[in-house]
Amino acid sequence: MTDRVYPSAKPAAAATANPAFPATKAQLYGATRPTYRPQPHHRRRSKRRCCCTFFFWLILTVLVLLLLIGIAGTAFYLLYRPHRPTFTVTSLKLSYLNLTASSTLNSRFDVTVSATNPNKKILFAYDPTSIAILSGDVDVGDGTVPAFLHGKKNTTLIKTSIVSTGSALQSDDASRLKSSMKNKNGLPLTVNLETKVKAKTGKLKTPKVGIRVSCDGIRVNLPSGKKPATASTSHAKCNVDVRFKIWKWTI
């Protein structure tokens, strides 16, 4: 009895071994396109978290400092009730004011300024004070007052003589000054004081701050003889401005 030989069955893979030819675009695209694998971003996230944490604590620290400063300032105000010093021009005399043809100015003023400290527990220590007398925008005299200590509930008289000899003026300034000197109502003047001051109460001392005092509403007639002319100061008003210096800027 002879054995029958049956053909062996072809593997299933043989059916797909020869794909359709030519290959379709989808098959080519799928074969060459790399598999997308998203990369982890742990480092970026950690940096962002560090920055956010840093700014959070920075802002929190600033807010806490501002709160503490506000509480300290409120406590200081309630305890000491600080007030600004006040200033008044009580007397101003003009001995002479001459303007030559070459725009050279010679002048002499005798000024008395009253400084009042209204505080019961605070005294003021002033640096040397510069005094300038202006007529409009024209500087007609400059002087300096020595440093002094302003006691509690005290009124101090600041007296000084301001002499200007041979000061050269610009032509425009000289023209404006000549016009003001012919005013029938008198020569308008402004007295400016500028200095630095610090407050003291017990052992507590504040840093020095700049102050500028501007007193206007003063008028004086030119003297006709050797006797000085007395200015009218009844309408004089003085404004006190505190000036803080932040780096290169003064506010």
Coordinates of C-alpha atoms in Angstrom, one line a residue:
M1 CA 0.0 0.0 0.0
T2 CA 1.6 3.2 -1.1
D3 CA 1.7 6.2 1.1
R4 CA -0.1 9.4 -0.2
V5 CA 1.9 12.5 0.0
Y6 CA -0.2 15.6 0.6
P7 CA 1.2 19.1 -0.2
S8 CA 2.1 20.9 3.0
A9 CA 0.0 23.9 3.9
K10 CA 1.5 27.3 3.2
P11 CA 2.1 29.5 6.4
A12 CA -0.3 32.2 7.0
A13 CA 2.5 34.7 6.8
A14 CA 3.0 33.8 3.1
A15 CA -0.3 35.4 2.3
T16 CA 1.0 38.7 3.5
A17 CA 4.7 38.3 2.5
N18 CA 4.1 40.0 -0.8
P19 CA 2.1 43.2 -0.2
A20 CA 0.3 44.9 -3.0
F21 CA 2.6 46.5 -5.4
P22 CA 3.2 49.4 -5.8
A23 CA 2.8 50.4 -2.1
T24 CA 0.2 53.0 -1.2
K25 CA 1.1 56.4 0.1
A26 CA -0.4 55.6 3.5
Q27 CA 1.9 52.5 3.7
L28 CA 5.0 54.5 2.8
Y29 CA 4.1 57.3 5.2
G30 CA 3.4 54.9 8.1
A31 CA 6.6 53.1 7.5
T32 CA 8.9 56.2 7.6
R33 CA 7.1 58.3 10.2
P34 CA 8.9 57.9 13.6
T35 CA 6.9 57.1 16.7
Y36 CA 6.2 60.3 18.8
R37 CA 7.3 59.9 22.3
P38 CA 6.6 62.9 24.6
Q39 CA 9.6 64.0 26.7
P40 CA 9.2 64.6 30.4
H41 CA 9.4 68.2 31.6
H42 CA 10.3 67.7 35.2
R43 CA 13.2 70.2 35.1
R44 CA 11.1 73.1 33.7
R45 CA 8.3 72.4 36.2
S46 CA 10.8 72.4 39.1
K47 CA 12.3 75.7 38.0
R48 CA 8.9 77.3 37.7
R49 CA 8.0 76.1 41.2
C50 CA 11.2 77.5 42.6
C51 CA 10.6 80.9 41.0
C52 CA 7.0 81.0 42.2
T53 CA 8.0 80.1 45.7
F54 CA 10.8 82.7 45.7
F55 CA 8.5 85.5 44.6
F56 CA 5.8 84.4 47.0
W57 CA 8.1 84.7 50.0
L58 CA 9.6 87.9 48.7
I59 CA 6.2 89.6 48.4
L60 CA 5.2 88.2 51.8
T61 CA 8.3 89.6 53.4
V62 CA 7.8 93.0 51.9
L63 CA 4.2 93.1 53.0
V64 CA 5.2 92.1 56.6
L65 CA 7.9 94.8 56.7
L66 CA 5.4 97.5 55.4
L67 CA 3.0 96.3 58.1
L68 CA 5.6 96.6 60.8
I69 CA 6.7 100.1 59.6
G70 CA 3.1 101.2 59.6
I71 CA 2.5 99.9 63.1
A72 CA 5.7 101.6 64.4
G73 CA 4.8 104.9 62.7
T74 CA 1.3 104.8 64.1
A75 CA 2.6 104.1 67.6
F76 CA 5.2 106.9 67.3
Y77 CA 2.6 109.4 66.2
L78 CA 0.2 108.5 69.0
L79 CA 2.9 108.7 71.5
Y80 CA 4.7 111.9 70.5
R81 CA 2.2 113.7 68.2
P82 CA 4.9 115.2 66.0
H83 CA 4.3 118.5 64.2
R84 CA 6.4 120.4 61.6
P85 CA 8.2 123.5 62.7
T86 CA 6.8 126.8 61.5
F87 CA 8.7 129.8 60.1
T88 CA 7.8 133.5 59.8
V89 CA 9.7 136.4 58.4
T90 CA 9.3 139.0 61.2
S91 CA 11.6 141.6 59.8
L92 CA 13.5 142.5 56.6
K93 CA 15.4 145.7 56.0
L94 CA 17.1 146.8 52.8
S95 CA 20.1 149.1 53.2
Y96 CA 21.0 149.4 49.5
L97 CA 20.3 147.7 46.2
N98 CA 22.4 149.0 43.3
L99 CA 22.5 147.7 39.7
T100 CA 25.2 149.2 37.5
A101 CA 25.2 149.7 33.8
S102 CA 27.3 146.5 33.4
S103 CA 24.6 144.5 35.2
T104 CA 26.6 144.2 38.4
L105 CA 24.6 143.9 41.6
N106 CA 25.4 145.2 45.1
S107 CA 23.0 144.8 47.9
R108 CA 22.5 144.4 51.7
F109 CA 19.6 142.9 53.5
D110 CA 19.1 142.4 57.2
V111 CA 16.6 139.5 57.8
T112 CA 15.0 138.1 60.9
V113 CA 13.2 134.8 60.7
S114 CA 11.2 133.3 63.6
A115 CA 11.3 129.5 63.8
T116 CA 8.8 127.9 66.2
N117 CA 8.9 124.3 67.5
P118 CA 5.3 123.3 68.6
N119 CA 6.3 119.9 69.9
K120 CA 6.4 119.1 73.6
K121 CA 8.6 116.0 73.4
I122 CA 10.6 116.5 70.2
L123 CA 13.5 118.9 69.5
F124 CA 15.1 119.6 66.2
A125 CA 18.8 119.8 65.3
Y126 CA 19.5 121.9 62.2
D127 CA 22.5 121.9 59.9
P128 CA 23.9 125.2 58.6
T129 CA 21.0 126.9 56.7
S130 CA 21.4 128.7 53.4
I131 CA 19.3 131.7 52.8
A132 CA 18.5 133.2 49.4
I133 CA 16.5 136.4 48.7
L134 CA 14.8 136.5 45.3
S135 CA 13.0 139.1 43.4
G136 CA 10.9 137.1 41.0
D137 CA 13.4 134.6 39.6
V138 CA 16.4 136.9 40.1
D139 CA 18.8 136.1 43.0
V140 CA 19.6 139.4 44.8
G141 CA 21.4 138.0 47.9
D142 CA 22.7 134.8 49.5
G143 CA 23.8 134.0 53.0
T144 CA 24.3 131.2 55.5
V145 CA 23.1 130.7 59.1
P146 CA 25.2 128.5 61.5
A147 CA 23.8 125.2 62.8
F148 CA 21.5 125.4 65.9
L149 CA 19.4 123.3 68.2
H150 CA 15.7 124.0 68.3
G151 CA 14.3 123.2 71.7
K152 CA 10.9 121.8 72.7
K153 CA 8.1 124.4 72.7
N154 CA 10.6 127.0 71.7
T155 CA 10.7 130.0 69.3
T156 CA 14.1 130.9 67.9
L157 CA 15.0 134.1 66.1
I158 CA 17.3 133.6 63.1
K159 CA 19.1 136.9 62.4
T160 CA 21.5 137.4 59.5
S161 CA 22.9 140.1 57.2
I162 CA 23.0 139.2 53.6
V163 CA 25.5 141.2 51.5
S164 CA 26.0 140.8 47.8
T165 CA 29.1 142.6 46.3
G166 CA 29.8 142.7 42.5
S167 CA 27.4 139.9 41.5
A168 CA 27.2 139.7 37.7
L169 CA 23.7 139.2 36.4
Q170 CA 22.5 138.0 33.0
S171 CA 21.1 140.7 30.7
D172 CA 17.6 139.2 31.0
D173 CA 17.8 139.0 34.8
A174 CA 19.1 142.6 34.9
S175 CA 16.2 143.8 32.8
R176 CA 13.6 142.1 34.9
L177 CA 15.1 143.4 38.1
K178 CA 15.2 147.0 36.8
S179 CA 11.5 146.7 35.9
S180 CA 10.7 145.5 39.4
M181 CA 12.7 148.2 41.0
K182 CA 10.4 150.8 39.3
N183 CA 7.3 149.2 40.8
K184 CA 5.3 151.8 42.8
N185 CA 4.1 149.1 45.2
G186 CA 7.6 148.1 46.1
L187 CA 10.1 145.5 45.1
P188 CA 8.5 142.0 45.5
L189 CA 10.8 139.6 47.5
T190 CA 10.9 135.9 48.4
V191 CA 13.0 134.5 51.2
N192 CA 14.1 130.9 50.8
L193 CA 15.8 128.8 53.5
E194 CA 17.2 125.3 52.8
T195 CA 18.8 123.0 55.3
K196 CA 18.8 119.5 56.8
V197 CA 17.3 118.6 60.1
K198 CA 16.9 115.6 62.4
A199 CA 14.5 115.1 65.2
K200 CA 15.5 114.0 68.7
T201 CA 13.3 112.6 71.5
G202 CA 15.1 111.0 74.4
K203 CA 17.7 108.6 73.0
L204 CA 15.8 108.2 69.7
K205 CA 17.2 110.1 66.7
T206 CA 15.8 110.2 63.2
P207 CA 17.9 110.3 60.1
K208 CA 18.5 113.8 58.6
V209 CA 15.9 115.0 56.1
G210 CA 16.1 118.1 53.9
I211 CA 13.6 120.9 54.3
R212 CA 12.9 123.9 52.2
V213 CA 11.1 127.0 53.5
S214 CA 9.7 129.5 51.0
C215 CA 8.3 132.8 52.3
D216 CA 6.7 135.1 49.8
G217 CA 4.3 138.1 50.0
I218 CA 7.1 140.5 51.0
R219 CA 7.5 144.0 49.5
V220 CA 10.1 146.7 50.1
N221 CA 10.7 150.2 48.7
L222 CA 14.2 151.2 47.7
P223 CA 15.9 153.4 50.4
S224 CA 16.1 157.0 49.5
G225 CA 18.9 157.9 51.9
K226 CA 21.3 156.2 54.3
K227 CA 18.5 154.9 56.5
P228 CA 17.5 151.3 55.6
A229 CA 14.0 150.7 54.2
T230 CA 11.8 148.4 56.2
A231 CA 9.9 145.8 54.2
S232 CA 6.2 145.0 54.6
T233 CA 6.0 141.5 56.0
S234 CA 2.3 141.5 57.2
H235 CA 1.2 139.4 54.3
A236 CA 4.2 137.1 54.2
K237 CA 3.5 133.4 54.2
C238 CA 6.0 130.6 54.6
N239 CA 5.6 127.0 53.3
V240 CA 7.7 124.2 54.7
D241 CA 8.4 121.3 52.3
V242 CA 10.2 118.1 53.5
R243 CA 12.6 116.7 50.9
F244 CA 13.7 113.1 50.8
K245 CA 16.7 112.0 48.8
I246 CA 16.4 108.6 47.2
W247 CA 19.8 107.7 45.6
K248 CA 20.3 110.5 43.1
W249 CA 16.8 112.0 43.2
T250 CA 15.4 114.4 45.7
I251 CA 11.6 114.4 46.2

